Amino acid sequence: MNALIAAALVSTALVSQAQAQEITGFNIGILGGENAQDRLNSNECYRKKIEDALGVPVKVFTPADYDGVIQGLLGGTIDMAWMGASGYAKTFLTDPEAVEPVLVKQNLDGSIGYYSIGIARKDSGITDMASAKGKVIGFGDPNSTSGYLIPNVELSQAGIPMQKGQYFEDLKFTGGHEQTIVAVNNGDIDLGVTWADGLGNWEDGYNSGALRKAVDAGLVDMNDLVQVWKSKEIPEGPMVVRKALPAEVKAKVTELTANLWETDATCAYGVAGGDAKDFIPVKHEQYQSIIDARKMSGS
């Protein structure tokens, strides 16, 4: 077990078994970004492991948009979720006592960051944001960090107005990362933003992220696409649990997840959306820059 996780769990070791019986079920929320069935398939092994560990029924919920997970956490109908940093920021800003971040994905190089990646078809003639002027750009979801918040902030700071008709002919929300990638690939939009860890090979869709999942699913051939923009590094979104859950429940789910790459790398690959090194502890303070960005964007 990760030594930091072990240390964090010492104080919960004496919590009685009776406390775990305060729950009769456990619900996992999976953010949008790919179709619901693929989300269920990628997380079925994870769902089963948590169900075995807690001894209560565990269900996976795949709301149509990011806000469905956020509202589920705020309302207590979802108990844990892997969130984007922006989604976590919105949850915290709405109710600071709703959830707590416990783990984050660690990349193969030891980093815990990723990037918003701008993509276009290779035959589009778009090679950068300058050649994207007058084109149609696609975003995934208003609550997506890499699929909206960071591109909106960074492009605005670079002098590119983010209102329809001012620089881009149109700005469209596709509904998620997978939808953005497919829309670009099909020529329905000229360019779009999605996410990747920025490590590994372009033709593989990098090591992890939405591009890698799209390649794994056979949705795109990366040789048909080009990268036209890349953000500054973004802090990887956290795994969060509801603060109101019994301490032993939170500890069991956290420990199981922290050990997942060591106990079942195939299952961990599905949860992480590609290759990674580990799931490691994370603190709220690591997301302050994203919280500030959400405040600045007025959302």
PDB file of C-alpha atoms in Angstrom:
ATOM      1  CA  MET A   1       0.000   0.000   0.000  1.00  0.00           C
ATOM      2  CA  ASN A   2       1.143   3.531  -0.720  1.00  0.00           C
ATOM      3  CA  ALA A   3       2.934   4.682   2.453  1.00  0.00           C
ATOM      4  CA  LEU A   4       1.161   8.043   2.545  1.00  0.00           C
ATOM      5  CA  ILE A   5      -2.223   6.350   2.308  1.00  0.00           C
ATOM      6  CA  ALA A   6      -1.241   3.923   5.049  1.00  0.00           C
ATOM      7  CA  ALA A   7      -0.324   6.800   7.333  1.00  0.00           C
ATOM      8  CA  ALA A   8      -3.544   8.607   6.556  1.00  0.00           C
ATOM      9  CA  LEU A   9      -5.580   5.553   7.470  1.00  0.00           C
ATOM     10  CA  VAL A  10      -4.023   4.910  10.886  1.00  0.00           C
ATOM     11  CA  SER A  11      -6.558   7.177  12.582  1.00  0.00           C
ATOM     12  CA  THR A  12      -9.464   5.309  11.002  1.00  0.00           C
ATOM     13  CA  ALA A  13      -8.292   1.810  11.880  1.00  0.00           C
ATOM     14  CA  LEU A  14     -10.222   1.799  15.159  1.00  0.00           C
ATOM     15  CA  VAL A  15     -13.534   2.842  13.649  1.00  0.00           C
ATOM     16  CA  SER A  16     -16.082   0.139  14.459  1.00  0.00           C
ATOM     17  CA  GLN A  17     -17.598  -2.166  11.837  1.00  0.00           C
ATOM     18  CA  ALA A  18     -20.979  -0.882  12.949  1.00  0.00           C
ATOM     19  CA  GLN A  19     -20.203   2.497  11.448  1.00  0.00           C
ATOM     20  CA  ALA A  20     -19.877   0.972   7.972  1.00  0.00           C
ATOM     21  CA  GLN A  21     -23.426  -0.311   8.377  1.00  0.00           C
ATOM     22  CA  GLU A  22     -24.700   3.264   8.391  1.00  0.00           C
ATOM     23  CA  ILE A  23     -24.846   3.008   4.613  1.00  0.00           C
ATOM     24  CA  THR A  24     -27.101   0.631   2.701  1.00  0.00           C
ATOM     25  CA  GLY A  25     -25.654   1.370  -0.712  1.00  0.00           C
ATOM     26  CA  PHE A  26     -22.901   3.325  -2.437  1.00  0.00           C
ATOM     27  CA  ASN A  27     -23.137   5.335  -5.654  1.00  0.00           C
ATOM     28  CA  ILE A  28     -20.291   6.232  -8.022  1.00  0.00           C
ATOM     29  CA  GLY A  29     -20.644   9.104 -10.476  1.00  0.00           C
ATOM     30  CA  ILE A  30     -18.760   8.987 -13.779  1.00  0.00           C
ATOM     31  CA  LEU A  31     -18.353  12.245 -15.687  1.00  0.00           C
ATOM     32  CA  GLY A  32     -19.468  12.532 -19.295  1.00  0.00           C
ATOM     33  CA  GLY A  33     -16.907  12.487 -22.058  1.00  0.00           C
ATOM     34  CA  GLU A  34     -17.682   9.177 -23.684  1.00  0.00           C
ATOM     35  CA  ASN A  35     -20.918   7.269 -24.219  1.00  0.00           C
ATOM     36  CA  ALA A  36     -22.645   5.896 -21.141  1.00  0.00           C
ATOM     37  CA  GLN A  37     -22.138   2.204 -21.965  1.00  0.00           C
ATOM     38  CA  ASP A  38     -18.387   2.628 -22.409  1.00  0.00           C
ATOM     39  CA  ARG A  39     -18.236   4.448 -19.073  1.00  0.00           C
ATOM     40  CA  LEU A  40     -20.077   1.570 -17.422  1.00  0.00           C
ATOM     41  CA  ASN A  41     -17.843  -1.037 -19.071  1.00  0.00           C
ATOM     42  CA  SER A  42     -14.619   0.770 -18.109  1.00  0.00           C
ATOM     43  CA  ASN A  43     -15.662   0.949 -14.456  1.00  0.00           C
ATOM     44  CA  GLU A  44     -17.471  -2.363 -13.905  1.00  0.00           C
ATOM     45  CA  CYS A  45     -14.449  -4.063 -12.347  1.00  0.00           C
ATOM     46  CA  TYR A  46     -13.976  -1.040 -10.074  1.00  0.00           C
ATOM     47  CA  ARG A  47     -17.654  -1.060  -9.072  1.00  0.00           C
ATOM     48  CA  LYS A  48     -17.452  -4.757  -8.171  1.00  0.00           C
ATOM     49  CA  LYS A  49     -14.300  -4.305  -6.076  1.00  0.00           C
ATOM     50  CA  ILE A  50     -15.904  -1.491  -4.075  1.00  0.00           C
ATOM     51  CA  GLU A  51     -19.079  -3.540  -3.627  1.00  0.00           C
ATOM     52  CA  ASP A  52     -17.045  -6.470  -2.258  1.00  0.00           C
ATOM     53  CA  ALA A  53     -15.075  -4.174   0.061  1.00  0.00           C
ATOM     54  CA  LEU A  54     -18.109  -2.373   1.505  1.00  0.00           C
ATOM     55  CA  GLY A  55     -20.553  -5.276   1.535  1.00  0.00           C
ATOM     56  CA  VAL A  56     -23.408  -3.137   0.167  1.00  0.00           C
ATOM     57  CA  PRO A  57     -24.806  -2.707  -3.367  1.00  0.00           C
ATOM     58  CA  VAL A  58     -22.737  -0.302  -5.474  1.00  0.00           C
ATOM     59  CA  LYS A  59     -24.165   1.427  -8.529  1.00  0.00           C
ATOM     60  CA  VAL A  60     -22.484   3.490 -11.234  1.00  0.00           C
ATOM     61  CA  PHE A  61     -24.300   6.557 -12.534  1.00  0.00           C
ATOM     62  CA  THR A  62     -23.426   8.131 -15.885  1.00  0.00           C
ATOM     63  CA  PRO A  63     -25.276  11.471 -16.132  1.00  0.00           C
ATOM     64  CA  ALA A  64     -25.485  13.064 -19.560  1.00  0.00           C
ATOM     65  CA  ASP A  65     -23.396  16.045 -18.508  1.00  0.00           C
ATOM     66  CA  TYR A  66     -20.845  17.050 -15.885  1.00  0.00           C
ATOM     67  CA  ASP A  67     -23.410  18.955 -13.868  1.00  0.00           C
ATOM     68  CA  GLY A  68     -25.314  15.733 -13.236  1.00  0.00           C
ATOM     69  CA  VAL A  69     -22.381  14.407 -11.205  1.00  0.00           C
ATOM     70  CA  ILE A  70     -21.857  17.743  -9.463  1.00  0.00           C
ATOM     71  CA  GLN A  71     -25.502  17.992  -8.418  1.00  0.00           C
ATOM     72  CA  GLY A  72     -25.497  14.349  -7.315  1.00  0.00           C
ATOM     73  CA  LEU A  73     -22.548  14.996  -5.000  1.00  0.00           C
ATOM     74  CA  LEU A  74     -24.128  18.178  -3.662  1.00  0.00           C
ATOM     75  CA  GLY A  75     -27.466  16.461  -3.107  1.00  0.00           C
ATOM     76  CA  GLY A  76     -26.033  13.298  -1.565  1.00  0.00           C
ATOM     77  CA  THR A  77     -27.260  10.911  -4.279  1.00  0.00           C
ATOM     78  CA  ILE A  78     -23.674  10.275  -5.472  1.00  0.00           C
ATOM     79  CA  ASP A  79     -21.052   9.266  -2.910  1.00  0.00           C
ATOM     80  CA  MET A  80     -17.813   9.463  -4.864  1.00  0.00           C
ATOM     81  CA  ALA A  81     -16.567  10.499  -8.274  1.00  0.00           C
ATOM     82  CA  TRP A  82     -13.471  11.167 -10.321  1.00  0.00           C
ATOM     83  CA  MET A  83     -13.887  14.833 -11.194  1.00  0.00           C
ATOM     84  CA  GLY A  84     -12.224  17.348 -13.426  1.00  0.00           C
ATOM     85  CA  ALA A  85     -10.551  20.171 -11.535  1.00  0.00           C
ATOM     86  CA  SER A  86     -13.179  22.670 -12.729  1.00  0.00           C
ATOM     87  CA  GLY A  87     -16.031  20.410 -11.659  1.00  0.00           C
ATOM     88  CA  TYR A  88     -14.435  20.062  -8.243  1.00  0.00           C
ATOM     89  CA  ALA A  89     -14.042  23.847  -8.075  1.00  0.00           C
ATOM     90  CA  LYS A  90     -17.735  24.368  -8.830  1.00  0.00           C
ATOM     91  CA  THR A  91     -18.724  21.788  -6.204  1.00  0.00           C
ATOM     92  CA  PHE A  92     -16.509  23.451  -3.595  1.00  0.00           C
ATOM     93  CA  LEU A  93     -17.689  26.964  -4.443  1.00  0.00           C
ATOM     94  CA  THR A  94     -21.316  25.822  -4.160  1.00  0.00           C
ATOM     95  CA  ASP A  95     -20.823  23.979  -0.868  1.00  0.00           C
ATOM     96  CA  PRO A  96     -17.354  23.792   0.751  1.00  0.00           C
ATOM     97  CA  GLU A  97     -18.559  20.979   3.042  1.00  0.00           C
ATOM     98  CA  ALA A  98     -19.948  18.691   0.341  1.00  0.00           C
ATOM     99  CA  VAL A  99     -16.899  16.691  -0.741  1.00  0.00           C
ATOM    100  CA  GLU A 100     -13.210  16.211  -0.046  1.00  0.00           C
ATOM    101  CA  PRO A 101     -10.483  15.338  -2.577  1.00  0.00           C
ATOM    102  CA  VAL A 102      -8.522  12.232  -1.591  1.00  0.00           C
ATOM    103  CA  LEU A 103      -6.572  10.882  -4.588  1.00  0.00           C
ATOM    104  CA  VAL A 104      -5.261  11.999  -7.953  1.00  0.00           C
ATOM    105  CA  LYS A 105      -3.912  10.110 -10.966  1.00  0.00           C
ATOM    106  CA  GLN A 106      -0.118  10.140 -11.228  1.00  0.00           C
ATOM    107  CA  ASN A 107       1.289  10.028 -14.746  1.00  0.00           C
ATOM    108  CA  LEU A 108       4.043   7.647 -15.837  1.00  0.00           C
ATOM    109  CA  ASP A 109       6.634  10.428 -15.454  1.00  0.00           C
ATOM    110  CA  GLY A 110       5.526  11.135 -11.876  1.00  0.00           C
ATOM    111  CA  SER A 111       3.623  14.336 -12.698  1.00  0.00           C
ATOM    112  CA  ILE A 112      -0.012  14.941 -11.759  1.00  0.00           C
ATOM    113  CA  GLY A 113      -0.881  17.302 -14.574  1.00  0.00           C
ATOM    114  CA  TYR A 114      -2.424  17.158 -18.021  1.00  0.00           C
ATOM    115  CA  TYR A 115      -3.203  19.504 -20.891  1.00  0.00           C
ATOM    116  CA  SER A 116      -6.051  20.899 -22.882  1.00  0.00           C
ATOM    117  CA  ILE A 117      -5.250  19.962 -26.468  1.00  0.00           C
ATOM    118  CA  GLY A 118      -6.632  21.739 -29.531  1.00  0.00           C
ATOM    119  CA  ILE A 119      -7.150  19.387 -32.481  1.00  0.00           C
ATOM    120  CA  ALA A 120      -8.165  19.703 -36.113  1.00  0.00           C
ATOM    121  CA  ARG A 121      -8.241  17.462 -39.149  1.00  0.00           C
ATOM    122  CA  LYS A 122      -4.904  17.310 -40.944  1.00  0.00           C
ATOM    123  CA  ASP A 123      -6.623  18.244 -44.226  1.00  0.00           C
ATOM    124  CA  SER A 124      -8.371  21.297 -42.692  1.00  0.00           C
ATOM    125  CA  GLY A 125      -5.478  23.684 -43.234  1.00  0.00           C
ATOM    126  CA  ILE A 126      -5.604  24.665 -39.556  1.00  0.00           C
ATOM    127  CA  THR A 127      -2.190  24.476 -37.928  1.00  0.00           C
ATOM    128  CA  ASP A 128      -2.541  26.935 -35.026  1.00  0.00           C
ATOM    129  CA  MET A 129      -5.005  29.387 -33.517  1.00  0.00           C
ATOM    130  CA  ALA A 130      -4.039  32.070 -36.032  1.00  0.00           C
ATOM    131  CA  SER A 131      -5.208  29.885 -38.913  1.00  0.00           C
ATOM    132  CA  ALA A 132      -8.349  29.009 -36.935  1.00  0.00           C
ATOM    133  CA  LYS A 133      -9.758  32.533 -37.250  1.00  0.00           C
ATOM    134  CA  GLY A 134     -13.235  32.481 -38.766  1.00  0.00           C
ATOM    135  CA  LYS A 135     -13.654  28.761 -38.039  1.00  0.00           C
ATOM    136  CA  VAL A 136     -16.070  26.830 -35.806  1.00  0.00           C
ATOM    137  CA  ILE A 137     -14.567  25.636 -32.516  1.00  0.00           C
ATOM    138  CA  GLY A 138     -16.078  22.974 -30.274  1.00  0.00           C
ATOM    139  CA  PHE A 139     -16.021  22.654 -26.488  1.00  0.00           C
ATOM    140  CA  GLY A 140     -17.112  19.639 -24.493  1.00  0.00           C
ATOM    141  CA  ASP A 141     -19.065  20.809 -21.462  1.00  0.00           C
ATOM    142  CA  PRO A 142     -19.359  24.134 -19.575  1.00  0.00           C
ATOM    143  CA  ASN A 143     -18.072  22.401 -16.413  1.00  0.00           C
ATOM    144  CA  SER A 144     -15.089  20.747 -18.112  1.00  0.00           C
ATOM    145  CA  THR A 145     -11.657  22.033 -17.123  1.00  0.00           C
ATOM    146  CA  SER A 146      -9.789  21.157 -20.308  1.00  0.00           C
ATOM    147  CA  GLY A 147     -12.886  21.119 -22.484  1.00  0.00           C
ATOM    148  CA  TYR A 148     -13.926  24.690 -21.686  1.00  0.00           C
ATOM    149  CA  LEU A 149     -12.617  26.575 -18.631  1.00  0.00           C
ATOM    150  CA  ILE A 150      -8.887  26.601 -19.382  1.00  0.00           C
ATOM    151  CA  PRO A 151      -9.176  27.192 -23.160  1.00  0.00           C
ATOM    152  CA  ASN A 152     -11.645  30.002 -22.480  1.00  0.00           C
ATOM    153  CA  VAL A 153      -9.320  31.656 -19.950  1.00  0.00           C
ATOM    154  CA  GLU A 154      -6.021  31.141 -21.791  1.00  0.00           C
ATOM    155  CA  LEU A 155      -7.285  32.092 -25.256  1.00  0.00           C
ATOM    156  CA  SER A 156      -8.975  35.189 -23.824  1.00  0.00           C
ATOM    157  CA  GLN A 157      -5.717  36.162 -22.123  1.00  0.00           C
ATOM    158  CA  ALA A 158      -3.943  35.679 -25.469  1.00  0.00           C
ATOM    159  CA  GLY A 159      -6.228  38.299 -27.051  1.00  0.00           C
ATOM    160  CA  ILE A 160      -8.663  35.946 -28.754  1.00  0.00           C
ATOM    161  CA  PRO A 161     -12.242  37.034 -27.933  1.00  0.00           C
ATOM    162  CA  MET A 162     -14.432  34.105 -26.980  1.00  0.00           C
ATOM    163  CA  GLN A 163     -17.760  35.409 -28.256  1.00  0.00           C
ATOM    164  CA  LYS A 164     -19.505  34.096 -31.353  1.00  0.00           C
ATOM    165  CA  GLY A 165     -18.557  35.952 -34.517  1.00  0.00           C
ATOM    166  CA  GLN A 166     -15.704  37.990 -33.037  1.00  0.00           C
ATOM    167  CA  TYR A 167     -12.827  35.614 -33.772  1.00  0.00           C
ATOM    168  CA  PHE A 168     -14.388  32.231 -34.300  1.00  0.00           C
ATOM    169  CA  GLU A 169     -17.405  31.988 -36.591  1.00  0.00           C
ATOM    170  CA  ASP A 170     -19.152  29.968 -33.919  1.00  0.00           C
ATOM    171  CA  LEU A 171     -18.497  28.294 -30.557  1.00  0.00           C
ATOM    172  CA  LYS A 172     -20.381  25.065 -29.968  1.00  0.00           C
ATOM    173  CA  PHE A 173     -20.770  22.700 -27.032  1.00  0.00           C
ATOM    174  CA  THR A 174     -20.628  19.097 -28.208  1.00  0.00           C
ATOM    175  CA  GLY A 175     -21.625  17.402 -24.942  1.00  0.00           C
ATOM    176  CA  GLY A 176     -18.309  15.816 -23.995  1.00  0.00           C
ATOM    177  CA  HIS A 177     -14.738  14.974 -24.975  1.00  0.00           C
ATOM    178  CA  GLU A 178     -15.614  11.952 -27.090  1.00  0.00           C
ATOM    179  CA  GLN A 179     -18.233  13.960 -28.939  1.00  0.00           C
ATOM    180  CA  THR A 180     -15.712  16.754 -29.609  1.00  0.00           C
ATOM    181  CA  ILE A 181     -13.127  14.344 -31.011  1.00  0.00           C
ATOM    182  CA  VAL A 182     -15.673  12.617 -33.239  1.00  0.00           C
ATOM    183  CA  ALA A 183     -17.102  15.951 -34.431  1.00  0.00           C
ATOM    184  CA  VAL A 184     -13.639  17.142 -35.480  1.00  0.00           C
ATOM    185  CA  ASN A 185     -12.848  13.828 -37.116  1.00  0.00           C
ATOM    186  CA  ASN A 186     -16.141  13.897 -39.053  1.00  0.00           C
ATOM    187  CA  GLY A 187     -15.725  17.530 -40.100  1.00  0.00           C
ATOM    188  CA  ASP A 188     -18.798  18.703 -38.168  1.00  0.00           C
ATOM    189  CA  ILE A 189     -16.649  21.364 -36.478  1.00  0.00           C
ATOM    190  CA  ASP A 190     -13.343  22.781 -37.661  1.00  0.00           C
ATOM    191  CA  LEU A 191     -11.409  22.348 -34.440  1.00  0.00           C
ATOM    192  CA  GLY A 192     -12.062  21.342 -30.858  1.00  0.00           C
ATOM    193  CA  VAL A 193     -10.422  21.058 -27.457  1.00  0.00           C
ATOM    194  CA  THR A 194     -10.034  17.883 -25.436  1.00  0.00           C
ATOM    195  CA  TRP A 195      -7.497  16.497 -22.963  1.00  0.00           C
ATOM    196  CA  ALA A 196      -4.426  14.298 -22.759  1.00  0.00           C
ATOM    197  CA  ASP A 197      -1.449  13.782 -20.468  1.00  0.00           C
ATOM    198  CA  GLY A 198       0.870  14.941 -23.269  1.00  0.00           C
ATOM    199  CA  LEU A 199       3.147  11.924 -22.763  1.00  0.00           C
ATOM    200  CA  GLY A 200       3.902   9.108 -25.164  1.00  0.00           C
ATOM    201  CA  ASN A 201       3.127   9.070 -28.861  1.00  0.00           C
ATOM    202  CA  TRP A 202       0.651  11.208 -30.789  1.00  0.00           C
ATOM    203  CA  GLU A 203      -0.437   8.242 -32.918  1.00  0.00           C
ATOM    204  CA  ASP A 204      -1.527   6.438 -29.728  1.00  0.00           C
ATOM    205  CA  GLY A 205      -3.492   9.456 -28.497  1.00  0.00           C
ATOM    206  CA  TYR A 206      -0.710   9.989 -25.925  1.00  0.00           C
ATOM    207  CA  ASN A 207      -0.537   7.720 -22.866  1.00  0.00           C
ATOM    208  CA  SER A 208      -3.846   8.636 -21.269  1.00  0.00           C
ATOM    209  CA  GLY A 209      -6.798  10.926 -21.721  1.00  0.00           C
ATOM    210  CA  ALA A 210      -9.749  11.374 -24.039  1.00  0.00           C
ATOM    211  CA  LEU A 211      -7.657  10.999 -27.184  1.00  0.00           C
ATOM    212  CA  ARG A 212      -6.225   7.681 -25.937  1.00  0.00           C
ATOM    213  CA  LYS A 213      -9.703   6.390 -25.110  1.00  0.00           C
ATOM    214  CA  ALA A 214     -10.931   7.408 -28.574  1.00  0.00           C
ATOM    215  CA  VAL A 215      -8.050   5.518 -30.184  1.00  0.00           C
ATOM    216  CA  ASP A 216      -8.634   2.469 -27.969  1.00  0.00           C
ATOM    217  CA  ALA A 217     -12.311   2.508 -28.980  1.00  0.00           C
ATOM    218  CA  GLY A 218     -11.413   2.670 -32.674  1.00  0.00           C
ATOM    219  CA  LEU A 219     -13.150   6.024 -33.138  1.00  0.00           C
ATOM    220  CA  VAL A 220     -10.218   7.890 -34.715  1.00  0.00           C
ATOM    221  CA  ASP A 221      -6.895   7.431 -36.440  1.00  0.00           C
ATOM    222  CA  MET A 222      -4.588  10.046 -34.942  1.00  0.00           C
ATOM    223  CA  ASN A 223      -2.728  10.278 -38.260  1.00  0.00           C
ATOM    224  CA  ASP A 224      -5.823  12.067 -39.611  1.00  0.00           C
ATOM    225  CA  LEU A 225      -5.592  14.743 -36.899  1.00  0.00           C
ATOM    226  CA  VAL A 226      -3.123  17.451 -35.906  1.00  0.00           C
ATOM    227  CA  GLN A 227      -2.488  19.296 -32.660  1.00  0.00           C
ATOM    228  CA  VAL A 228      -3.076  23.027 -33.121  1.00  0.00           C
ATOM    229  CA  TRP A 229      -2.911  24.298 -29.540  1.00  0.00           C
ATOM    230  CA  LYS A 230      -1.785  23.194 -26.096  1.00  0.00           C
ATOM    231  CA  SER A 231      -2.562  24.784 -22.738  1.00  0.00           C
ATOM    232  CA  LYS A 232      -0.315  25.282 -19.783  1.00  0.00           C
ATOM    233  CA  GLU A 233      -0.216  22.300 -17.442  1.00  0.00           C
ATOM    234  CA  ILE A 234      -3.499  21.717 -15.590  1.00  0.00           C
ATOM    235  CA  PRO A 235      -3.711  19.927 -12.224  1.00  0.00           C
ATOM    236  CA  GLU A 236      -5.259  16.490 -12.716  1.00  0.00           C
ATOM    237  CA  GLY A 237      -8.783  16.286 -11.350  1.00  0.00           C
ATOM    238  CA  PRO A 238      -9.309  14.542  -8.005  1.00  0.00           C
ATOM    239  CA  MET A 239     -11.207  11.533  -6.801  1.00  0.00           C
ATOM    240  CA  VAL A 240     -13.647  12.990  -4.274  1.00  0.00           C
ATOM    241  CA  VAL A 241     -15.824  11.446  -1.585  1.00  0.00           C
ATOM    242  CA  ARG A 242     -18.739  12.977   0.260  1.00  0.00           C
ATOM    243  CA  LYS A 243     -17.612  14.372   3.600  1.00  0.00           C
ATOM    244  CA  ALA A 244     -20.767  13.062   5.288  1.00  0.00           C
ATOM    245  CA  LEU A 245     -19.879   9.412   4.616  1.00  0.00           C
ATOM    246  CA  PRO A 246     -18.728   7.296   7.588  1.00  0.00           C
ATOM    247  CA  ALA A 247     -14.957   7.489   8.060  1.00  0.00           C
ATOM    248  CA  GLU A 248     -14.494   3.749   7.552  1.00  0.00           C
ATOM    249  CA  VAL A 249     -16.340   3.828   4.231  1.00  0.00           C
ATOM    250  CA  LYS A 250     -14.156   6.660   2.954  1.00  0.00           C
ATOM    251  CA  ALA A 251     -11.025   4.879   4.178  1.00  0.00           C
ATOM    252  CA  LYS A 252     -11.904   1.568   2.505  1.00  0.00           C
ATOM    253  CA  VAL A 253     -12.716   3.116  -0.859  1.00  0.00           C
ATOM    254  CA  THR A 254      -9.608   5.309  -0.745  1.00  0.00           C
ATOM    255  CA  GLU A 255      -7.317   2.420   0.189  1.00  0.00           C
ATOM    256  CA  LEU A 256      -8.765   0.145  -2.480  1.00  0.00           C
ATOM    257  CA  THR A 257      -8.274   2.807  -5.138  1.00  0.00           C
ATOM    258  CA  ALA A 258      -4.776   3.746  -3.978  1.00  0.00           C
ATOM    259  CA  ASN A 259      -3.755   0.107  -4.421  1.00  0.00           C
ATOM    260  CA  LEU A 260      -5.518  -0.468  -7.748  1.00  0.00           C
ATOM    261  CA  TRP A 261      -2.489  -0.251 -10.049  1.00  0.00           C
ATOM    262  CA  GLU A 262      -0.716  -2.802  -7.864  1.00  0.00           C
ATOM    263  CA  THR A 263      -3.660  -5.205  -7.503  1.00  0.00           C
ATOM    264  CA  ASP A 264      -5.343  -4.989 -10.918  1.00  0.00           C
ATOM    265  CA  ALA A 265      -3.572  -2.896 -13.552  1.00  0.00           C
ATOM    266  CA  THR A 266      -6.171  -3.729 -16.213  1.00  0.00           C
ATOM    267  CA  CYS A 267      -8.961  -2.364 -14.037  1.00  0.00           C
ATOM    268  CA  ALA A 268      -6.868   0.689 -13.137  1.00  0.00           C
ATOM    269  CA  TYR A 269      -6.290   1.387 -16.858  1.00  0.00           C
ATOM    270  CA  GLY A 270     -10.038   1.686 -17.388  1.00  0.00           C
ATOM    271  CA  VAL A 271     -10.501   3.944 -14.376  1.00  0.00           C
ATOM    272  CA  ALA A 272      -7.561   6.175 -15.378  1.00  0.00           C
ATOM    273  CA  GLY A 273      -8.463   6.342 -19.050  1.00  0.00           C
ATOM    274  CA  GLY A 274      -5.098   4.927 -20.128  1.00  0.00           C
ATOM    275  CA  ASP A 275      -1.649   4.220 -18.766  1.00  0.00           C
ATOM    276  CA  ALA A 276      -0.606   5.826 -15.495  1.00  0.00           C
ATOM    277  CA  LYS A 277       1.777   5.183 -12.619  1.00  0.00           C
ATOM    278  CA  ASP A 278      -0.433   5.311  -9.559  1.00  0.00           C
ATOM    279  CA  PHE A 279      -3.250   7.015  -7.670  1.00  0.00           C
ATOM    280  CA  ILE A 280      -1.720   9.201  -4.952  1.00  0.00           C
ATOM    281  CA  PRO A 281      -2.973  11.528  -2.166  1.00  0.00           C
ATOM    282  CA  VAL A 282      -4.047  15.044  -3.076  1.00  0.00           C
ATOM    283  CA  LYS A 283      -5.169  18.088  -1.095  1.00  0.00           C
ATOM    284  CA  HIS A 284      -7.732  20.815  -1.679  1.00  0.00           C
ATOM    285  CA  GLU A 285      -4.997  23.479  -1.838  1.00  0.00           C
ATOM    286  CA  GLN A 286      -3.676  21.982  -5.083  1.00  0.00           C
ATOM    287  CA  TYR A 287      -6.830  23.189  -6.860  1.00  0.00           C
ATOM    288  CA  GLN A 288      -6.786  26.805  -5.683  1.00  0.00           C
ATOM    289  CA  SER A 289      -5.659  28.066  -9.100  1.00  0.00           C
ATOM    290  CA  ILE A 290      -8.627  26.374 -10.776  1.00  0.00           C
ATOM    291  CA  ILE A 291     -11.015  27.709  -8.128  1.00  0.00           C
ATOM    292  CA  ASP A 292      -9.634  31.189  -8.806  1.00  0.00           C
ATOM    293  CA  ALA A 293     -10.042  30.659 -12.569  1.00  0.00           C
ATOM    294  CA  ARG A 294     -13.695  29.683 -12.101  1.00  0.00           C
ATOM    295  CA  LYS A 295     -14.267  32.797 -10.013  1.00  0.00           C
ATOM    296  CA  MET A 296     -12.592  34.907 -12.698  1.00  0.00           C
ATOM    297  CA  SER A 297     -14.756  33.380 -15.427  1.00  0.00           C
ATOM    298  CA  GLY A 298     -17.872  34.165 -13.411  1.00  0.00           C
ATOM    299  CA  SER A 299     -19.106  30.568 -13.447  1.00  0.00           C
TER     300      SER A 299
END
